[in-house]
Amino acid sequence: MTKKQLVDELTSQGVLKNRAVKKAFIVIDRADFVLPQYLEAAYFNRPLPIGFGQTISQPYTVAFMLDLLDVKKGDNVLEIGAGSGWQTALLAYLVGRQGRVIALERIPELVELTKSNLAQYPICYRTSTLIHGDGSLGYPSGAPYGKIIAAASAQAIPEQWKEQLKIGGRIVAPVKDSIVVIDKISRDQYQQTEHWGFVFVPLIKG
Ligand code: SAH
């Protein structure tokens, strides 16, 4: 399977609709983020182990979530669960030079993995800040965020994430086996939609 075949497959599945996301999938090479022993599987439409019981996400899920997130150039994005850094790099590419990505990861070795993977993409590296810590409480010092995205599944969307979101901003995050989209309409009003049928690693608190 080649990168082009993966992009074509995701396009025909209807999840690579957004032009910017499609371009990001081409520029940011998943092969640069998988462990060396999985290099041949880099363009398979599946999650792959990255150690510590974690995985680099399935391309289908990442494309689906990034399409929903609707990242604009200049956005200030919070990512919870950097893992391999693949989605961090995609986000950094999408926000562009004027944007900012703060990525939280609770496993220190994966923070290091993300840092070394991102170093292959100097522009992404400059735009993103990697933080070792628990993202279940968000990251107040970088708030407010235009967009918040999580790669690990919570039992419910933490209130802190909603508080740290800008009015007009959007959260795309897994809750149990669904992907939930939350739009902040006003200081205390939110609109929610839900997409069923996904599988995620759990969000671990603390
Ligand atoms: N999009 C990433 C997916 C990584 S899997 C990729 O494609 O590589 C989800 C990640 O969330 C794991 O690395 C896990 O360690 C992390 N995680 C789980 N709970 C967390 C928490 N409370 N705070 C920060 N990271 C968390």
mmCIF file of C-alpha atoms and ligand atoms in Angstrom:
data_model
loop_
_atom_site.group_PDB
_atom_site.id
_atom_site.type_symbol
_atom_site.label_atom_id
_atom_site.label_comp_id
_atom_site.label_asym_id
_atom_site.label_seq_id
_atom_site.Cartn_x
_atom_site.Cartn_y
_atom_site.Cartn_z
ATOM 1 C CA MET A 1 0.000 0.000 0.000
ATOM 2 C CA THR A 2 1.391 3.443 -0.963
ATOM 3 C CA LYS A 3 0.611 6.875 0.435
ATOM 4 C CA LYS A 4 -1.391 7.685 -2.698
ATOM 5 C CA GLN A 5 -3.431 4.486 -2.322
ATOM 6 C CA LEU A 6 -4.233 5.404 1.280
ATOM 7 C CA VAL A 7 -5.274 8.945 0.313
ATOM 8 C CA ASP A 8 -7.410 7.549 -2.547
ATOM 9 C CA GLU A 9 -9.025 5.004 -0.231
ATOM 10 C CA LEU A 10 -9.885 7.672 2.374
ATOM 11 C CA THR A 11 -11.207 9.944 -0.373
ATOM 12 C CA SER A 12 -13.468 7.217 -1.758
ATOM 13 C CA GLN A 13 -14.661 6.435 1.781
ATOM 14 C CA GLY A 14 -15.756 10.071 1.950
ATOM 15 C CA VAL A 15 -13.573 11.152 4.890
ATOM 16 C CA LEU A 16 -10.978 13.238 3.044
ATOM 17 C CA LYS A 17 -13.436 15.872 1.844
ATOM 18 C CA ASN A 18 -11.612 18.908 3.163
ATOM 19 C CA ARG A 19 -8.903 20.056 0.704
ATOM 20 C CA ALA A 20 -6.542 21.323 3.378
ATOM 21 C CA VAL A 21 -6.781 18.038 5.313
ATOM 22 C CA LYS A 22 -6.128 16.066 2.137
ATOM 23 C CA LYS A 23 -3.041 18.171 1.422
ATOM 24 C CA ALA A 24 -1.868 17.690 5.027
ATOM 25 C CA PHE A 25 -2.167 13.897 4.598
ATOM 26 C CA ILE A 26 0.132 14.133 1.587
ATOM 27 C CA VAL A 27 2.709 16.516 3.089
ATOM 28 C CA ILE A 28 2.899 14.895 6.543
ATOM 29 C CA ASP A 29 4.042 11.350 5.864
ATOM 30 C CA ARG A 30 2.623 8.728 8.277
ATOM 31 C CA ALA A 31 5.718 6.616 7.566
ATOM 32 C CA ASP A 32 7.745 9.228 9.501
ATOM 33 C CA PHE A 33 5.660 8.548 12.635
ATOM 34 C CA VAL A 34 5.376 4.750 12.832
ATOM 35 C CA LEU A 35 7.925 2.546 14.607
ATOM 36 C CA PRO A 36 10.599 1.177 12.219
ATOM 37 C CA GLN A 37 9.240 -2.376 12.473
ATOM 38 C CA TYR A 38 5.858 -1.189 11.136
ATOM 39 C CA LEU A 39 7.218 0.822 8.237
ATOM 40 C CA GLU A 40 5.713 -1.501 5.655
ATOM 41 C CA ALA A 41 2.299 -1.067 7.265
ATOM 42 C CA ALA A 42 2.566 2.760 7.467
ATOM 43 C CA TYR A 43 -0.131 3.328 4.821
ATOM 44 C CA PHE A 44 -2.509 0.599 5.975
ATOM 45 C CA ASN A 45 -5.791 2.028 7.128
ATOM 46 C CA ARG A 46 -5.311 0.700 10.663
ATOM 47 C CA PRO A 47 -3.957 1.792 14.023
ATOM 48 C CA LEU A 48 -0.431 0.490 14.761
ATOM 49 C CA PRO A 49 1.361 -0.035 18.099
ATOM 50 C CA ILE A 50 3.716 2.747 19.275
ATOM 51 C CA GLY A 51 4.604 1.075 22.598
ATOM 52 C CA PHE A 52 3.277 1.601 26.143
ATOM 53 C CA GLY A 53 -0.048 0.008 25.130
ATOM 54 C CA GLN A 54 -0.789 2.969 22.802
ATOM 55 C CA THR A 55 -1.306 3.250 19.055
ATOM 56 C CA ILE A 56 -0.866 5.672 16.211
ATOM 57 C CA SER A 57 -4.508 6.292 15.250
ATOM 58 C CA GLN A 58 -6.253 4.760 12.275
ATOM 59 C CA PRO A 59 -6.022 7.110 9.249
ATOM 60 C CA TYR A 60 -9.787 6.875 8.706
ATOM 61 C CA THR A 61 -10.474 8.159 12.238
ATOM 62 C CA VAL A 62 -7.901 10.965 12.016
ATOM 63 C CA ALA A 63 -9.282 12.130 8.651
ATOM 64 C CA PHE A 64 -12.845 11.980 9.982
ATOM 65 C CA MET A 65 -12.007 13.955 13.137
ATOM 66 C CA LEU A 66 -9.879 16.574 11.352
ATOM 67 C CA ASP A 67 -12.638 17.093 8.826
ATOM 68 C CA LEU A 68 -15.076 17.744 11.685
ATOM 69 C CA LEU A 69 -12.591 19.990 13.520
ATOM 70 C CA ASP A 70 -12.414 22.333 10.515
ATOM 71 C CA VAL A 71 -9.044 23.856 11.466
ATOM 72 C CA LYS A 72 -8.351 27.295 9.987
ATOM 73 C CA LYS A 73 -5.005 28.990 9.431
ATOM 74 C CA GLY A 74 -4.089 30.877 12.581
ATOM 75 C CA ASP A 75 -6.154 28.697 14.934
ATOM 76 C CA ASN A 76 -4.994 28.061 18.478
ATOM 77 C CA VAL A 77 -5.465 24.295 18.948
ATOM 78 C CA LEU A 78 -5.232 22.072 22.033
ATOM 79 C CA GLU A 79 -4.569 18.387 21.374
ATOM 80 C CA ILE A 80 -4.929 15.801 24.128
ATOM 81 C CA GLY A 81 -2.911 12.614 23.561
ATOM 82 C CA ALA A 82 -0.048 13.321 21.130
ATOM 83 C CA GLY A 83 1.053 9.648 20.953
ATOM 84 C CA SER A 84 3.362 9.429 17.925
ATOM 85 C CA GLY A 85 2.913 13.106 17.013
ATOM 86 C CA TRP A 86 1.356 12.290 13.645
ATOM 87 C CA GLN A 87 -1.867 14.177 14.307
ATOM 88 C CA THR A 88 0.109 16.934 16.058
ATOM 89 C CA ALA A 89 2.056 17.452 12.817
ATOM 90 C CA LEU A 90 -1.137 17.414 10.741
ATOM 91 C CA LEU A 91 -2.637 20.040 13.060
ATOM 92 C CA ALA A 92 0.528 22.168 12.959
ATOM 93 C CA TYR A 93 0.451 22.035 9.168
ATOM 94 C CA LEU A 94 -3.224 23.056 9.139
ATOM 95 C CA VAL A 95 -2.844 26.037 11.526
ATOM 96 C CA GLY A 96 0.112 27.351 9.515
ATOM 97 C CA ARG A 97 2.801 29.774 10.649
ATOM 98 C CA GLN A 98 0.430 32.111 12.444
ATOM 99 C CA GLY A 99 -1.267 29.311 14.379
ATOM 100 C CA ARG A 100 -0.334 27.347 17.448
ATOM 101 C CA VAL A 101 -0.756 23.755 18.624
ATOM 102 C CA ILE A 102 -0.374 22.753 22.251
ATOM 103 C CA ALA A 103 -0.158 18.970 22.551
ATOM 104 C CA LEU A 104 -0.420 17.151 25.866
ATOM 105 C CA GLU A 105 0.808 13.610 26.418
ATOM 106 C CA ARG A 106 0.847 11.734 29.727
ATOM 107 C CA ILE A 107 3.518 9.123 28.860
ATOM 108 C CA PRO A 108 6.989 10.777 29.013
ATOM 109 C CA GLU A 109 8.540 8.389 26.448
ATOM 110 C CA LEU A 110 5.805 9.301 23.963
ATOM 111 C CA VAL A 111 6.462 13.013 24.537
ATOM 112 C CA GLU A 112 10.047 12.281 23.468
ATOM 113 C CA LEU A 113 8.835 10.192 20.508
ATOM 114 C CA THR A 114 6.562 13.026 19.363
ATOM 115 C CA LYS A 115 9.379 15.567 19.739
ATOM 116 C CA SER A 116 11.820 13.543 17.655
ATOM 117 C CA ASN A 117 9.153 12.732 15.043
ATOM 118 C CA LEU A 118 8.138 16.390 14.769
ATOM 119 C CA ALA A 119 11.755 17.485 14.405
ATOM 120 C CA GLN A 120 11.571 16.039 10.853
ATOM 121 C CA TYR A 121 9.148 18.847 10.020
ATOM 122 C CA PRO A 122 10.775 22.126 11.140
ATOM 123 C CA ILE A 123 7.700 24.274 10.459
ATOM 124 C CA CYS A 124 5.465 21.976 12.500
ATOM 125 C CA TYR A 125 8.067 21.812 15.222
ATOM 126 C CA ARG A 126 8.104 25.605 15.605
ATOM 127 C CA THR A 127 4.315 25.897 15.710
ATOM 128 C CA SER A 128 3.729 23.177 18.287
ATOM 129 C CA THR A 129 4.448 22.948 21.981
ATOM 130 C CA LEU A 130 4.666 19.502 23.548
ATOM 131 C CA ILE A 131 3.719 19.202 27.184
ATOM 132 C CA HIS A 132 4.069 16.198 29.426
ATOM 133 C CA GLY A 133 0.954 16.062 31.539
ATOM 134 C CA ASP A 134 -2.627 15.017 32.080
ATOM 135 C CA GLY A 135 -4.868 16.592 29.470
ATOM 136 C CA SER A 136 -8.113 15.616 31.149
ATOM 137 C CA LEU A 137 -8.115 19.057 32.817
ATOM 138 C CA GLY A 138 -7.106 20.829 29.615
ATOM 139 C CA TYR A 139 -4.248 23.324 29.718
ATOM 140 C CA PRO A 140 -5.507 26.647 31.099
ATOM 141 C CA SER A 141 -2.375 28.695 30.447
ATOM 142 C CA GLY A 142 -2.775 28.336 26.672
ATOM 143 C CA ALA A 143 -6.517 29.103 26.691
ATOM 144 C CA PRO A 144 -8.768 30.174 25.087
ATOM 145 C CA TYR A 145 -8.547 27.641 22.256
ATOM 146 C CA GLY A 146 -10.325 27.875 18.931
ATOM 147 C CA LYS A 147 -10.262 24.102 18.597
ATOM 148 C CA ILE A 148 -9.752 21.184 21.003
ATOM 149 C CA ILE A 149 -9.197 17.609 19.834
ATOM 150 C CA ALA A 150 -8.610 14.444 21.859
ATOM 151 C CA ALA A 151 -7.273 11.072 20.730
ATOM 152 C CA ALA A 152 -8.288 9.131 23.831
ATOM 153 C CA SER A 153 -11.806 8.381 24.948
ATOM 154 C CA ALA A 154 -13.376 9.991 28.032
ATOM 155 C CA GLN A 155 -16.557 8.964 29.855
ATOM 156 C CA ALA A 156 -17.807 12.522 29.315
ATOM 157 C CA ILE A 157 -16.301 15.718 27.904
ATOM 158 C CA PRO A 158 -14.445 17.426 30.789
ATOM 159 C CA GLU A 159 -16.000 20.760 31.811
ATOM 160 C CA GLN A 160 -12.494 22.311 31.755
ATOM 161 C CA TRP A 161 -12.240 21.714 28.003
ATOM 162 C CA LYS A 162 -15.526 23.547 27.456
ATOM 163 C CA GLU A 163 -14.406 26.422 29.697
ATOM 164 C CA GLN A 164 -11.080 26.720 27.853
ATOM 165 C CA LEU A 165 -12.822 26.916 24.475
ATOM 166 C CA LYS A 166 -13.410 30.260 22.733
ATOM 167 C CA ILE A 167 -16.967 31.297 21.922
ATOM 168 C CA GLY A 168 -17.383 30.094 18.337
ATOM 169 C CA GLY A 169 -14.831 27.334 18.974
ATOM 170 C CA ARG A 170 -15.248 23.588 18.547
ATOM 171 C CA ILE A 171 -14.278 20.412 20.411
ATOM 172 C CA VAL A 172 -13.990 17.080 18.568
ATOM 173 C CA ALA A 173 -13.366 14.247 20.993
ATOM 174 C CA PRO A 174 -14.207 10.615 21.637
ATOM 175 C CA VAL A 175 -16.672 9.825 24.397
ATOM 176 C CA LYS A 176 -16.844 6.047 24.947
ATOM 177 C CA ASP A 177 -17.155 4.675 21.382
ATOM 178 C CA SER A 178 -18.511 7.828 19.759
ATOM 179 C CA ILE A 179 -16.995 10.981 18.342
ATOM 180 C CA VAL A 180 -18.659 14.018 19.856
ATOM 181 C CA VAL A 181 -18.629 17.504 18.331
ATOM 182 C CA ILE A 182 -19.305 20.419 20.678
ATOM 183 C CA ASP A 183 -19.723 23.985 19.467
ATOM 184 C CA LYS A 184 -19.550 26.827 21.977
ATOM 185 C CA ILE A 185 -22.382 29.181 21.126
ATOM 186 C CA SER A 186 -22.049 31.576 24.078
ATOM 187 C CA ARG A 187 -20.364 31.639 27.475
ATOM 188 C CA ASP A 188 -22.602 28.863 28.775
ATOM 189 C CA GLN A 189 -24.371 27.473 25.698
ATOM 190 C CA TYR A 190 -23.153 24.512 23.690
ATOM 191 C CA GLN A 191 -24.445 22.527 20.766
ATOM 192 C CA GLN A 192 -23.576 18.836 20.490
ATOM 193 C CA THR A 193 -23.662 16.220 17.736
ATOM 194 C CA GLU A 194 -22.476 12.631 17.922
ATOM 195 C CA HIS A 195 -21.069 10.028 15.495
ATOM 196 C CA TRP A 196 -21.160 6.381 16.582
ATOM 197 C CA GLY A 197 -19.052 3.339 15.927
ATOM 198 C CA PHE A 198 -15.376 4.093 16.686
ATOM 199 C CA VAL A 199 -12.798 2.492 18.952
ATOM 200 C CA PHE A 200 -10.314 4.504 21.035
ATOM 201 C CA VAL A 201 -7.760 3.988 23.766
ATOM 202 C CA PRO A 202 -9.061 5.349 27.096
ATOM 203 C CA LEU A 203 -8.299 8.834 28.424
ATOM 204 C CA ILE A 204 -6.414 8.140 31.628
ATOM 205 C CA LYS A 205 -6.772 10.720 34.375
ATOM 206 C CA GLY A 206 -3.867 11.747 36.545
HETATM 207 N N1 SAH B 1 -3.257 10.739 17.441
HETATM 208 C C1 SAH B 1 -2.230 9.962 18.143
HETATM 209 C C2 SAH B 1 -2.962 8.942 18.978
HETATM 210 C C3 SAH B 1 -2.277 8.481 20.170
HETATM 211 S S1 SAH B 1 -3.225 7.337 21.147
HETATM 212 C C4 SAH B 1 -1.362 9.323 17.072
HETATM 213 O O1 SAH B 1 -1.861 9.135 15.980
HETATM 214 O O2 SAH B 1 -0.222 8.975 17.352
HETATM 215 C C5 SAH B 1 -3.795 8.378 22.434
HETATM 216 C C6 SAH B 1 -2.754 8.983 23.326
HETATM 217 O O3 SAH B 1 -3.439 9.651 24.385
HETATM 218 C C7 SAH B 1 -1.795 7.996 23.975
HETATM 219 O O4 SAH B 1 -0.489 8.341 23.620
HETATM 220 C C8 SAH B 1 -2.042 8.183 25.487
HETATM 221 O O5 SAH B 1 -0.867 8.064 26.263
HETATM 222 C C9 SAH B 1 -2.611 9.603 25.529
HETATM 223 N N2 SAH B 1 -3.408 9.914 26.716
HETATM 224 C C10 SAH B 1 -4.332 9.142 27.347
HETATM 225 N N3 SAH B 1 -4.861 9.808 28.391
HETATM 226 C C11 SAH B 1 -4.258 11.031 28.431
HETATM 227 C C12 SAH B 1 -4.371 12.167 29.277
HETATM 228 N N4 SAH B 1 -5.217 12.194 30.319
HETATM 229 N N5 SAH B 1 -3.601 13.247 29.013
HETATM 230 C C13 SAH B 1 -2.717 13.251 27.969
HETATM 231 N N6 SAH B 1 -2.572 12.210 27.132
HETATM 232 C C14 SAH B 1 -3.332 11.110 27.359
#
